[in-house]
Amino acid sequence: MKILVINSGSSSLKYQLFDMTSGEVLAKGLCERIGGECGIITHKRPGHEPYKAEPVLPDHGAALSLVLGLITDKELGVIEHIDEIEAVGHRVAHGGEMLKSSSLIGEKELEYLYSIVDINPLHGPPAIKGIEACKKLLPKVPQVGVFDTSYYSTIPDYTYICPLPYEYYEKYKIRRYGFHGTSHRFVTAECAKIMGKPLEELKIITCHMGNGSSITATKYGKALDTSMGFTPQDGLIMGTRSGAIDPTVLTYIMKTENVSAQEMDDIINRKSGLLGVSGVSNDCREIWEAADAGNKRAKLALDMLINDVKKIVGSYLAEMNGADALVFTAGIGENDFAVREGVCRDMDFFGIKIDEEKNKNAARGEFNDITAPDGKMKVFIIPTDEEYMIAKDTQNLVK
Ligand code: AMP
């Protein structure tokens, strides 16, 4: 069975074509600058040089049409005809309160996705565009939505209700939704496999740390709490997002600097976080370089990141009465040994102890057990694979 996985951003479209029989990725790629004057497409096949071109991509439909052309192309393609694609799985950030598990996307589901665009203005419209483009170009192929939020359908009300007048939840569904759920679900399941125990017997804390970051507590196979909230803005400091902040700081700046709500949204989403504090970059590699060269604000940003992760991990250890494993994943979690070292330093009270050499020398893109011999809690690096999880859910639903 061949499954196409689509992840649509506001001006981008990522794709991966899976052969589910072998579990192989036949082709993958990225369309960028959709809607711009000149687009970019990068198309990769294992064992071949990447193909790059700069076609005009007026919308997501044009990008998808190009992708379908490439994967069936005589020279660059990997299948003979688009009929070989049996289903499409879409990454959808927000499934609201209705879409609590991966679902086939029919009229009712699409209508619901439209109805929650106001609480998901950044990620909702591109996901809908991707689904609509696929429905048009592949009308007979089932479309499946895999929602980042659905992993959190199990979190209890005391972790998802915001401490505001209750009517805001009733009127606008303002609550903690949580994001990156597909990644946390994948690495949690991998962690259980590695430990050789059923998920239902394990308490696991997963740190997905990339440009956007979130930490999730999973108790006995069910998500209990997570750091992202109503939007992906909550939780720890991120590349360009502030993470959790005293809300009156925002109203104070808005009043004193005459900043509109939209401008404030932009400040906390695009100009804050590691970039805002360091003034250097949103990329940890560049921030470490600056910090090592003596830049104090770069060092401060990294100290804040490490401390935020510690605080959240500590709170989840309290919520779950300990944990069996701590997992690092995504760009920073998988690659930045110094951040992992900082997070795990002086955590032996909780049984967290890592082998510093193993941590430093951990092979990139692979599973690594970095637990010290006398560490009571397992500490793992597990590369995430959201696309595979989406393909797997899609396969299960269309079967
Ligand atoms: P992601 O959003 O998961 O793709 O992660 C992207 C982020 O991972 C980048 O912005 C960097 O901060 C971080 N990152 C990627 N590679 C490295 C590396 N080798 N060392 C440190 N940080 C890295």
JSON list of N, CA and C in Angstrom, two decimals, residues 301-355:
[
{"chain": "A", "resi": 301, "resn": "ALA", "atom": "N", "xyz": [20.03, 33.18, 27.28]},
{"chain": "A", "resi": 301, "resn": "ALA", "atom": "CA", "xyz": [18.94, 32.50, 26.57]},
{"chain": "A", "resi": 301, "resn": "ALA", "atom": "C", "xyz": [19.05, 30.98, 26.78]},
{"chain": "A", "resi": 302, "resn": "LEU", "atom": "N", "xyz": [20.27, 30.45, 26.70]},
{"chain": "A", "resi": 302, "resn": "LEU", "atom": "CA", "xyz": [20.45, 29.01, 26.87]},
{"chain": "A", "resi": 302, "resn": "LEU", "atom": "C", "xyz": [20.18, 28.58, 28.31]},
{"chain": "A", "resi": 303, "resn": "ASP", "atom": "N", "xyz": [20.60, 29.41, 29.26]},
{"chain": "A", "resi": 303, "resn": "ASP", "atom": "CA", "xyz": [20.32, 29.11, 30.67]},
{"chain": "A", "resi": 303, "resn": "ASP", "atom": "C", "xyz": [18.81, 29.07, 30.90]},
{"chain": "A", "resi": 304, "resn": "MET", "atom": "N", "xyz": [18.10, 30.00, 30.26]},
{"chain": "A", "resi": 304, "resn": "MET", "atom": "CA", "xyz": [16.64, 30.05, 30.42]},
{"chain": "A", "resi": 304, "resn": "MET", "atom": "C", "xyz": [15.99, 28.79, 29.84]},
{"chain": "A", "resi": 305, "resn": "LEU", "atom": "N", "xyz": [16.48, 28.38, 28.67]},
{"chain": "A", "resi": 305, "resn": "LEU", "atom": "CA", "xyz": [15.93, 27.18, 28.03]},
{"chain": "A", "resi": 305, "resn": "LEU", "atom": "C", "xyz": [16.11, 25.96, 28.94]},
{"chain": "A", "resi": 306, "resn": "ILE", "atom": "N", "xyz": [17.34, 25.80, 29.42]},
{"chain": "A", "resi": 306, "resn": "ILE", "atom": "CA", "xyz": [17.64, 24.63, 30.27]},
{"chain": "A", "resi": 306, "resn": "ILE", "atom": "C", "xyz": [16.79, 24.67, 31.54]},
{"chain": "A", "resi": 307, "resn": "ASN", "atom": "N", "xyz": [16.68, 25.84, 32.13]},
{"chain": "A", "resi": 307, "resn": "ASN", "atom": "CA", "xyz": [15.92, 25.95, 33.37]},
{"chain": "A", "resi": 307, "resn": "ASN", "atom": "C", "xyz": [14.42, 25.70, 33.15]},
{"chain": "A", "resi": 308, "resn": "ASP", "atom": "N", "xyz": [13.89, 26.18, 32.02]},
{"chain": "A", "resi": 308, "resn": "ASP", "atom": "CA", "xyz": [12.47, 25.94, 31.71]},
{"chain": "A", "resi": 308, "resn": "ASP", "atom": "C", "xyz": [12.19, 24.45, 31.59]},
{"chain": "A", "resi": 309, "resn": "VAL", "atom": "N", "xyz": [13.09, 23.75, 30.90]},
{"chain": "A", "resi": 309, "resn": "VAL", "atom": "CA", "xyz": [12.86, 22.30, 30.72]},
{"chain": "A", "resi": 309, "resn": "VAL", "atom": "C", "xyz": [12.90, 21.61, 32.08]},
{"chain": "A", "resi": 310, "resn": "LYS", "atom": "N", "xyz": [13.89, 21.95, 32.89]},
{"chain": "A", "resi": 310, "resn": "LYS", "atom": "CA", "xyz": [13.99, 21.37, 34.24]},
{"chain": "A", "resi": 310, "resn": "LYS", "atom": "C", "xyz": [12.70, 21.60, 35.03]},
{"chain": "A", "resi": 311, "resn": "LYS", "atom": "N", "xyz": [12.20, 22.85, 34.98]},
{"chain": "A", "resi": 311, "resn": "LYS", "atom": "CA", "xyz": [11.00, 23.20, 35.77]},
{"chain": "A", "resi": 311, "resn": "LYS", "atom": "C", "xyz": [9.80, 22.37, 35.34]},
{"chain": "A", "resi": 312, "resn": "ILE", "atom": "N", "xyz": [9.64, 22.23, 34.02]},
{"chain": "A", "resi": 312, "resn": "ILE", "atom": "CA", "xyz": [8.46, 21.50, 33.53]},
{"chain": "A", "resi": 312, "resn": "ILE", "atom": "C", "xyz": [8.61, 20.01, 33.81]},
{"chain": "A", "resi": 313, "resn": "VAL", "atom": "N", "xyz": [9.81, 19.47, 33.57]},
{"chain": "A", "resi": 313, "resn": "VAL", "atom": "CA", "xyz": [10.04, 18.04, 33.87]},
{"chain": "A", "resi": 313, "resn": "VAL", "atom": "C", "xyz": [9.77, 17.81, 35.36]},
{"chain": "A", "resi": 314, "resn": "GLY", "atom": "N", "xyz": [10.27, 18.71, 36.20]},
{"chain": "A", "resi": 314, "resn": "GLY", "atom": "CA", "xyz": [10.06, 18.58, 37.65]},
{"chain": "A", "resi": 314, "resn": "GLY", "atom": "C", "xyz": [8.59, 18.59, 38.01]},
{"chain": "A", "resi": 315, "resn": "SER", "atom": "N", "xyz": [7.82, 19.45, 37.35]},
{"chain": "A", "resi": 315, "resn": "SER", "atom": "CA", "xyz": [6.39, 19.52, 37.68]},
{"chain": "A", "resi": 315, "resn": "SER", "atom": "C", "xyz": [5.68, 18.24, 37.24]},
{"chain": "A", "resi": 316, "resn": "TYR", "atom": "N", "xyz": [6.12, 17.64, 36.14]},
{"chain": "A", "resi": 316, "resn": "TYR", "atom": "CA", "xyz": [5.48, 16.39, 35.69]},
{"chain": "A", "resi": 316, "resn": "TYR", "atom": "C", "xyz": [5.88, 15.21, 36.57]},
{"chain": "A", "resi": 317, "resn": "LEU", "atom": "N", "xyz": [7.10, 15.28, 37.11]},
{"chain": "A", "resi": 317, "resn": "LEU", "atom": "CA", "xyz": [7.50, 14.23, 38.06]},
{"chain": "A", "resi": 317, "resn": "LEU", "atom": "C", "xyz": [6.61, 14.31, 39.29]},
{"chain": "A", "resi": 318, "resn": "ALA", "atom": "N", "xyz": [6.26, 15.53, 39.67]},
{"chain": "A", "resi": 318, "resn": "ALA", "atom": "CA", "xyz": [5.36, 15.69, 40.81]},
{"chain": "A", "resi": 318, "resn": "ALA", "atom": "C", "xyz": [3.94, 15.22, 40.46]},
{"chain": "A", "resi": 319, "resn": "GLU", "atom": "N", "xyz": [3.49, 15.58, 39.26]},
{"chain": "A", "resi": 319, "resn": "GLU", "atom": "CA", "xyz": [2.12, 15.19, 38.87]},
{"chain": "A", "resi": 319, "resn": "GLU", "atom": "C", "xyz": [1.95, 13.69, 38.74]},
{"chain": "A", "resi": 320, "resn": "MET", "atom": "N", "xyz": [3.04, 13.00, 38.31]},
{"chain": "A", "resi": 320, "resn": "MET", "atom": "CA", "xyz": [2.91, 11.55, 38.07]},
{"chain": "A", "resi": 320, "resn": "MET", "atom": "C", "xyz": [3.51, 10.72, 39.20]},
{"chain": "A", "resi": 321, "resn": "ASN", "atom": "N", "xyz": [4.03, 11.39, 40.24]},
{"chain": "A", "resi": 321, "resn": "ASN", "atom": "CA", "xyz": [4.73, 10.67, 41.31]},
{"chain": "A", "resi": 321, "resn": "ASN", "atom": "C", "xyz": [5.91, 9.88, 40.71]},
{"chain": "A", "resi": 322, "resn": "GLY", "atom": "N", "xyz": [6.76, 10.62, 39.98]},
{"chain": "A", "resi": 322, "resn": "GLY", "atom": "CA", "xyz": [7.94, 10.00, 39.37]},
{"chain": "A", "resi": 322, "resn": "GLY", "atom": "C", "xyz": [7.68, 9.57, 37.93]},
{"chain": "A", "resi": 323, "resn": "ALA", "atom": "N", "xyz": [8.73, 9.05, 37.31]},
{"chain": "A", "resi": 323, "resn": "ALA", "atom": "CA", "xyz": [8.59, 8.56, 35.93]},
{"chain": "A", "resi": 323, "resn": "ALA", "atom": "C", "xyz": [9.61, 7.47, 35.69]},
{"chain": "A", "resi": 324, "resn": "ASP", "atom": "N", "xyz": [9.34, 6.66, 34.67]},
{"chain": "A", "resi": 324, "resn": "ASP", "atom": "CA", "xyz": [10.26, 5.58, 34.31]},
{"chain": "A", "resi": 324, "resn": "ASP", "atom": "C", "xyz": [11.28, 6.03, 33.29]},
{"chain": "A", "resi": 325, "resn": "ALA", "atom": "N", "xyz": [10.89, 7.02, 32.46]},
{"chain": "A", "resi": 325, "resn": "ALA", "atom": "CA", "xyz": [11.82, 7.43, 31.40]},
{"chain": "A", "resi": 325, "resn": "ALA", "atom": "C", "xyz": [11.63, 8.90, 31.04]},
{"chain": "A", "resi": 326, "resn": "LEU", "atom": "N", "xyz": [12.76, 9.49, 30.65]},
{"chain": "A", "resi": 326, "resn": "LEU", "atom": "CA", "xyz": [12.78, 10.86, 30.13]},
{"chain": "A", "resi": 326, "resn": "LEU", "atom": "C", "xyz": [13.32, 10.75, 28.71]},
{"chain": "A", "resi": 327, "resn": "VAL", "atom": "N", "xyz": [12.58, 11.31, 27.75]},
{"chain": "A", "resi": 327, "resn": "VAL", "atom": "CA", "xyz": [12.97, 11.15, 26.35]},
{"chain": "A", "resi": 327, "resn": "VAL", "atom": "C", "xyz": [13.21, 12.51, 25.71]},
{"chain": "A", "resi": 328, "resn": "PHE", "atom": "N", "xyz": [14.31, 12.62, 24.97]},
{"chain": "A", "resi": 328, "resn": "PHE", "atom": "CA", "xyz": [14.60, 13.84, 24.21]},
{"chain": "A", "resi": 328, "resn": "PHE", "atom": "C", "xyz": [14.39, 13.55, 22.73]},
{"chain": "A", "resi": 329, "resn": "THR", "atom": "N", "xyz": [13.72, 14.49, 22.04]},
{"chain": "A", "resi": 329, "resn": "THR", "atom": "CA", "xyz": [13.54, 14.33, 20.60]},
{"chain": "A", "resi": 329, "resn": "THR", "atom": "C", "xyz": [13.49, 15.69, 19.90]},
{"chain": "A", "resi": 330, "resn": "ALA", "atom": "N", "xyz": [13.47, 15.66, 18.55]},
{"chain": "A", "resi": 330, "resn": "ALA", "atom": "CA", "xyz": [13.43, 16.84, 17.66]},
{"chain": "A", "resi": 330, "resn": "ALA", "atom": "C", "xyz": [14.79, 17.54, 17.61]},
{"chain": "A", "resi": 331, "resn": "GLY", "atom": "N", "xyz": [14.87, 18.61, 16.81]},
{"chain": "A", "resi": 331, "resn": "GLY", "atom": "CA", "xyz": [16.16, 19.24, 16.46]},
{"chain": "A", "resi": 331, "resn": "GLY", "atom": "C", "xyz": [17.11, 19.45, 17.63]},
{"chain": "A", "resi": 332, "resn": "ILE", "atom": "N", "xyz": [16.66, 20.11, 18.69]},
{"chain": "A", "resi": 332, "resn": "ILE", "atom": "CA", "xyz": [17.53, 20.36, 19.84]},
{"chain": "A", "resi": 332, "resn": "ILE", "atom": "C", "xyz": [17.67, 19.09, 20.68]},
{"chain": "A", "resi": 333, "resn": "GLY", "atom": "N", "xyz": [16.55, 18.44, 20.93]},
{"chain": "A", "resi": 333, "resn": "GLY", "atom": "CA", "xyz": [16.55, 17.24, 21.78]},
{"chain": "A", "resi": 333, "resn": "GLY", "atom": "C", "xyz": [17.45, 16.14, 21.22]},
{"chain": "A", "resi": 334, "resn": "GLU", "atom": "N", "xyz": [17.47, 16.00, 19.90]},
{"chain": "A", "resi": 334, "resn": "GLU", "atom": "CA", "xyz": [18.26, 14.93, 19.29]},
{"chain": "A", "resi": 334, "resn": "GLU", "atom": "C", "xyz": [19.72, 15.31, 19.10]},
{"chain": "A", "resi": 335, "resn": "ASN", "atom": "N", "xyz": [19.98, 16.62, 18.91]},
{"chain": "A", "resi": 335, "resn": "ASN", "atom": "CA", "xyz": [21.33, 17.02, 18.49]},
{"chain": "A", "resi": 335, "resn": "ASN", "atom": "C", "xyz": [22.16, 17.82, 19.49]},
{"chain": "A", "resi": 336, "resn": "ASP", "atom": "N", "xyz": [21.50, 18.45, 20.45]},
{"chain": "A", "resi": 336, "resn": "ASP", "atom": "CA", "xyz": [22.23, 19.40, 21.29]},
{"chain": "A", "resi": 336, "resn": "ASP", "atom": "C", "xyz": [22.60, 18.75, 22.62]},
{"chain": "A", "resi": 337, "resn": "PHE", "atom": "N", "xyz": [23.82, 18.16, 22.65]},
{"chain": "A", "resi": 337, "resn": "PHE", "atom": "CA", "xyz": [24.21, 17.42, 23.86]},
{"chain": "A", "resi": 337, "resn": "PHE", "atom": "C", "xyz": [24.33, 18.34, 25.07]},
{"chain": "A", "resi": 338, "resn": "ALA", "atom": "N", "xyz": [24.72, 19.61, 24.83]},
{"chain": "A", "resi": 338, "resn": "ALA", "atom": "CA", "xyz": [24.93, 20.52, 25.96]},
{"chain": "A", "resi": 338, "resn": "ALA", "atom": "C", "xyz": [23.60, 20.90, 26.62]},
{"chain": "A", "resi": 339, "resn": "VAL", "atom": "N", "xyz": [22.55, 21.03, 25.83]},
{"chain": "A", "resi": 339, "resn": "VAL", "atom": "CA", "xyz": [21.23, 21.32, 26.43]},
{"chain": "A", "resi": 339, "resn": "VAL", "atom": "C", "xyz": [20.78, 20.10, 27.24]},
{"chain": "A", "resi": 340, "resn": "ARG", "atom": "N", "xyz": [20.95, 18.90, 26.67]},
{"chain": "A", "resi": 340, "resn": "ARG", "atom": "CA", "xyz": [20.55, 17.68, 27.42]},
{"chain": "A", "resi": 340, "resn": "ARG", "atom": "C", "xyz": [21.34, 17.58, 28.72]},
{"chain": "A", "resi": 341, "resn": "GLU", "atom": "N", "xyz": [22.64, 17.88, 28.61]},
{"chain": "A", "resi": 341, "resn": "GLU", "atom": "CA", "xyz": [23.49, 17.79, 29.81]},
{"chain": "A", "resi": 341, "resn": "GLU", "atom": "C", "xyz": [23.02, 18.78, 30.87]},
{"chain": "A", "resi": 342, "resn": "GLY", "atom": "N", "xyz": [22.71, 20.00, 30.43]},
{"chain": "A", "resi": 342, "resn": "GLY", "atom": "CA", "xyz": [22.24, 21.03, 31.36]},
{"chain": "A", "resi": 342, "resn": "GLY", "atom": "C", "xyz": [20.93, 20.63, 32.02]},
{"chain": "A", "resi": 343, "resn": "VAL", "atom": "N", "xyz": [20.02, 20.09, 31.24]},
{"chain": "A", "resi": 343, "resn": "VAL", "atom": "CA", "xyz": [18.71, 19.70, 31.78]},
{"chain": "A", "resi": 343, "resn": "VAL", "atom": "C", "xyz": [18.88, 18.59, 32.83]},
{"chain": "A", "resi": 344, "resn": "CYS", "atom": "N", "xyz": [19.76, 17.63, 32.55]},
{"chain": "A", "resi": 344, "resn": "CYS", "atom": "CA", "xyz": [19.88, 16.46, 33.43]},
{"chain": "A", "resi": 344, "resn": "CYS", "atom": "C", "xyz": [20.85, 16.69, 34.59]},
{"chain": "A", "resi": 345, "resn": "ARG", "atom": "N", "xyz": [21.54, 17.85, 34.58]},
{"chain": "A", "resi": 345, "resn": "ARG", "atom": "CA", "xyz": [22.49, 18.12, 35.66]},
{"chain": "A", "resi": 345, "resn": "ARG", "atom": "C", "xyz": [21.74, 18.34, 36.99]},
{"chain": "A", "resi": 346, "resn": "ASP", "atom": "N", "xyz": [22.27, 17.80, 38.06]},
{"chain": "A", "resi": 346, "resn": "ASP", "atom": "CA", "xyz": [21.68, 17.96, 39.40]},
{"chain": "A", "resi": 346, "resn": "ASP", "atom": "C", "xyz": [20.21, 17.55, 39.44]},
{"chain": "A", "resi": 347, "resn": "MET", "atom": "N", "xyz": [19.92, 16.43, 38.83]},
{"chain": "A", "resi": 347, "resn": "MET", "atom": "CA", "xyz": [18.56, 15.89, 38.90]},
{"chain": "A", "resi": 347, "resn": "MET", "atom": "C", "xyz": [18.59, 14.50, 39.55]},
{"chain": "A", "resi": 348, "resn": "ASP", "atom": "N", "xyz": [19.72, 14.19, 40.22]},
{"chain": "A", "resi": 348, "resn": "ASP", "atom": "CA", "xyz": [19.86, 12.85, 40.80]},
{"chain": "A", "resi": 348, "resn": "ASP", "atom": "C", "xyz": [18.86, 12.60, 41.93]},
{"chain": "A", "resi": 349, "resn": "PHE", "atom": "N", "xyz": [18.34, 13.68, 42.52]},
{"chain": "A", "resi": 349, "resn": "PHE", "atom": "CA", "xyz": [17.29, 13.53, 43.53]},
{"chain": "A", "resi": 349, "resn": "PHE", "atom": "C", "xyz": [16.12, 12.73, 42.96]},
{"chain": "A", "resi": 350, "resn": "PHE", "atom": "N", "xyz": [15.88, 12.93, 41.63]},
{"chain": "A", "resi": 350, "resn": "PHE", "atom": "CA", "xyz": [14.75, 12.24, 40.98]},
{"chain": "A", "resi": 350, "resn": "PHE", "atom": "C", "xyz": [15.19, 10.92, 40.33]},
{"chain": "A", "resi": 351, "resn": "GLY", "atom": "N", "xyz": [16.46, 10.59, 40.46]},
{"chain": "A", "resi": 351, "resn": "GLY", "atom": "CA", "xyz": [16.95, 9.36, 39.82]},
{"chain": "A", "resi": 351, "resn": "GLY", "atom": "C", "xyz": [17.40, 9.59, 38.39]},
{"chain": "A", "resi": 352, "resn": "ILE", "atom": "N", "xyz": [17.49, 10.89, 38.00]},
{"chain": "A", "resi": 352, "resn": "ILE", "atom": "CA", "xyz": [17.96, 11.19, 36.64]},
{"chain": "A", "resi": 352, "resn": "ILE", "atom": "C", "xyz": [19.46, 11.39, 36.67]},
{"chain": "A", "resi": 353, "resn": "LYS", "atom": "N", "xyz": [20.18, 10.53, 35.97]},
{"chain": "A", "resi": 353, "resn": "LYS", "atom": "CA", "xyz": [21.65, 10.65, 35.89]},
{"chain": "A", "resi": 353, "resn": "LYS", "atom": "C", "xyz": [22.05, 10.16, 34.52]},
{"chain": "A", "resi": 354, "resn": "ILE", "atom": "N", "xyz": [22.81, 11.00, 33.79]},
{"chain": "A", "resi": 354, "resn": "ILE", "atom": "CA", "xyz": [23.21, 10.54, 32.46]},
{"chain": "A", "resi": 354, "resn": "ILE", "atom": "C", "xyz": [24.71, 10.26, 32.42]},
{"chain": "A", "resi": 355, "resn": "ASP", "atom": "N", "xyz": [25.08, 9.44, 31.46]},
{"chain": "A", "resi": 355, "resn": "ASP", "atom": "CA", "xyz": [26.50, 9.15, 31.19]},
{"chain": "A", "resi": 355, "resn": "ASP", "atom": "C", "xyz": [26.98, 10.26, 30.25]}
]
